[in-house]
Amino acid sequence: MSMEETIMTLVVKSGQARSAAYEALGEAKQGRFEEAQQKMRESAQWVMEAHDIQTELLVMEARGEMNQISLIGVHAQDHLMDCMLARELITEMIELYRALSHKKDKEDGQ
């Protein structure tokens, strides 16, 4: 795989991770917490794959196999950082939705 293909794969996997996390948030908004957790597990898998690519690129750079900074490489790093931050915030938001749901259930006498 060429360097550009590797970097674009990092962008795609990061995007998939972020998309799955936002789908999880949508499930939580509807009170479907098991589905939300499944989407977050899916997101975690995409992040792990993206992180493996990032690690591969860092190792290549450390070995001197990459000696130039490319705009697309920076873009890929931005995507990975963005998805990781989104996942952290969405995890907290899901927990808030869960707490609100439990509070509502108690108020409704369930």
CSV table of C-alpha atoms in Angstrom, one decimal:
chain,number,residue,atom,x,y,z
A,1,MET,CA,0.0,0.0,0.0
A,2,SER,CA,1.4,3.4,-0.9
A,3,MET,CA,1.9,6.1,1.7
A,4,GLU,CA,-1.1,8.1,0.4
A,5,GLU,CA,-3.3,5.0,0.6
A,6,THR,CA,-2.2,4.3,4.1
A,7,ILE,CA,-2.9,7.9,5.2
A,8,MET,CA,-6.3,7.9,3.5
A,9,THR,CA,-7.1,4.6,5.2
A,10,LEU,CA,-6.4,6.4,8.5
A,11,VAL,CA,-8.8,9.1,7.5
A,12,VAL,CA,-11.5,6.6,6.6
A,13,LYS,CA,-11.2,4.5,9.7
A,14,SER,CA,-11.2,7.6,11.9
A,15,GLY,CA,-14.3,8.8,10.1
A,16,GLN,CA,-16.0,5.5,10.6
A,17,ALA,CA,-15.2,5.6,14.3
A,18,ARG,CA,-16.7,9.1,14.6
A,19,SER,CA,-19.8,8.2,12.7
A,20,ALA,CA,-20.4,5.1,14.8
A,21,ALA,CA,-20.0,7.2,18.0
A,22,TYR,CA,-22.6,9.7,16.7
A,23,GLU,CA,-24.9,6.8,15.9
A,24,ALA,CA,-24.5,5.7,19.4
A,25,LEU,CA,-25.5,9.1,20.7
A,26,GLY,CA,-28.6,9.0,18.5
A,27,GLU,CA,-29.5,5.6,20.0
A,28,ALA,CA,-29.0,7.0,23.5
A,29,LYS,CA,-31.3,9.9,22.8
A,30,GLN,CA,-34.0,7.4,22.0
A,31,GLY,CA,-33.3,5.5,25.2
A,32,ARG,CA,-31.8,2.5,23.4
A,33,PHE,CA,-28.8,2.1,25.6
A,34,GLU,CA,-27.8,-1.4,24.6
A,35,GLU,CA,-27.8,-0.3,21.0
A,36,ALA,CA,-25.7,2.7,22.0
A,37,GLN,CA,-23.2,0.5,23.7
A,38,GLN,CA,-22.9,-1.7,20.6
A,39,LYS,CA,-22.3,1.3,18.4
A,40,MET,CA,-19.6,2.5,20.9
A,41,ARG,CA,-18.0,-0.9,20.7
A,42,GLU,CA,-18.0,-0.6,16.9
A,43,SER,CA,-16.5,2.8,17.2
A,44,ALA,CA,-13.8,1.5,19.5
A,45,GLN,CA,-12.9,-1.1,16.9
A,46,TRP,CA,-12.5,1.5,14.2
A,47,VAL,CA,-10.4,3.7,16.5
A,48,MET,CA,-8.1,0.7,17.3
A,49,GLU,CA,-7.6,0.1,13.6
A,50,ALA,CA,-6.9,3.8,13.0
A,51,HIS,CA,-4.5,3.9,15.9
A,52,ASP,CA,-2.6,0.9,14.6
A,53,ILE,CA,-2.1,2.8,11.3
A,54,GLN,CA,-1.0,5.9,13.1
A,55,THR,CA,1.5,3.8,15.1
A,56,GLU,CA,2.8,2.3,11.9
A,57,LEU,CA,3.3,5.7,10.4
A,58,LEU,CA,5.1,6.9,13.6
A,59,VAL,CA,7.4,3.9,13.5
A,60,MET,CA,8.2,4.6,9.8
A,61,GLU,CA,9.0,8.2,10.6
A,62,ALA,CA,11.2,7.2,13.6
A,63,ARG,CA,13.2,4.8,11.3
A,64,GLY,CA,13.8,7.6,8.8
A,65,GLU,CA,11.5,6.1,6.2
A,66,MET,CA,9.3,9.2,6.1
A,67,ASN,CA,11.1,12.5,6.1
A,68,GLN,CA,8.5,14.9,4.9
A,69,ILE,CA,5.4,16.3,6.4
A,70,SER,CA,2.4,16.2,4.1
A,71,LEU,CA,-0.8,18.2,4.4
A,72,ILE,CA,-2.8,15.0,3.9
A,73,GLY,CA,-0.9,13.4,6.8
A,74,VAL,CA,-1.7,16.3,9.1
A,75,HIS,CA,-5.3,16.1,7.9
A,76,ALA,CA,-5.4,12.4,8.9
A,77,GLN,CA,-4.0,13.2,12.3
A,78,ASP,CA,-6.7,15.8,12.7
A,79,HIS,CA,-9.4,13.3,11.8
A,80,LEU,CA,-8.1,10.8,14.4
A,81,MET,CA,-7.9,13.4,17.1
A,82,ASP,CA,-11.4,14.6,16.3
A,83,CYS,CA,-12.9,11.2,16.5
A,84,MET,CA,-11.1,10.4,19.8
A,85,LEU,CA,-12.4,13.7,21.3
A,86,ALA,CA,-15.9,13.1,20.0
A,87,ARG,CA,-15.9,9.6,21.5
A,88,GLU,CA,-14.9,10.9,24.9
A,89,LEU,CA,-17.6,13.5,24.9
A,90,ILE,CA,-20.3,11.2,23.5
A,91,THR,CA,-19.4,8.6,26.1
A,92,GLU,CA,-20.2,11.2,28.8
A,93,MET,CA,-23.4,12.3,27.0
A,94,ILE,CA,-24.6,8.7,26.8
A,95,GLU,CA,-24.1,8.4,30.6
A,96,LEU,CA,-26.1,11.6,31.1
A,97,TYR,CA,-28.9,10.3,28.9
A,98,ARG,CA,-28.8,7.1,30.9
A,99,ALA,CA,-29.0,9.0,34.3
A,100,LEU,CA,-31.8,11.1,33.0
A,101,SER,CA,-33.7,8.0,31.9
A,102,HIS,CA,-33.3,6.3,35.3
A,103,LYS,CA,-34.4,9.5,37.0
A,104,LYS,CA,-37.5,9.7,34.8
A,105,ASP,CA,-38.3,6.0,35.4
A,106,LYS,CA,-38.1,6.6,39.2
A,107,GLU,CA,-40.4,9.6,38.9
A,108,ASP,CA,-42.8,7.6,36.8
A,109,GLY,CA,-42.8,4.9,39.5
A,110,GLN,CA,-41.0,2.2,37.5
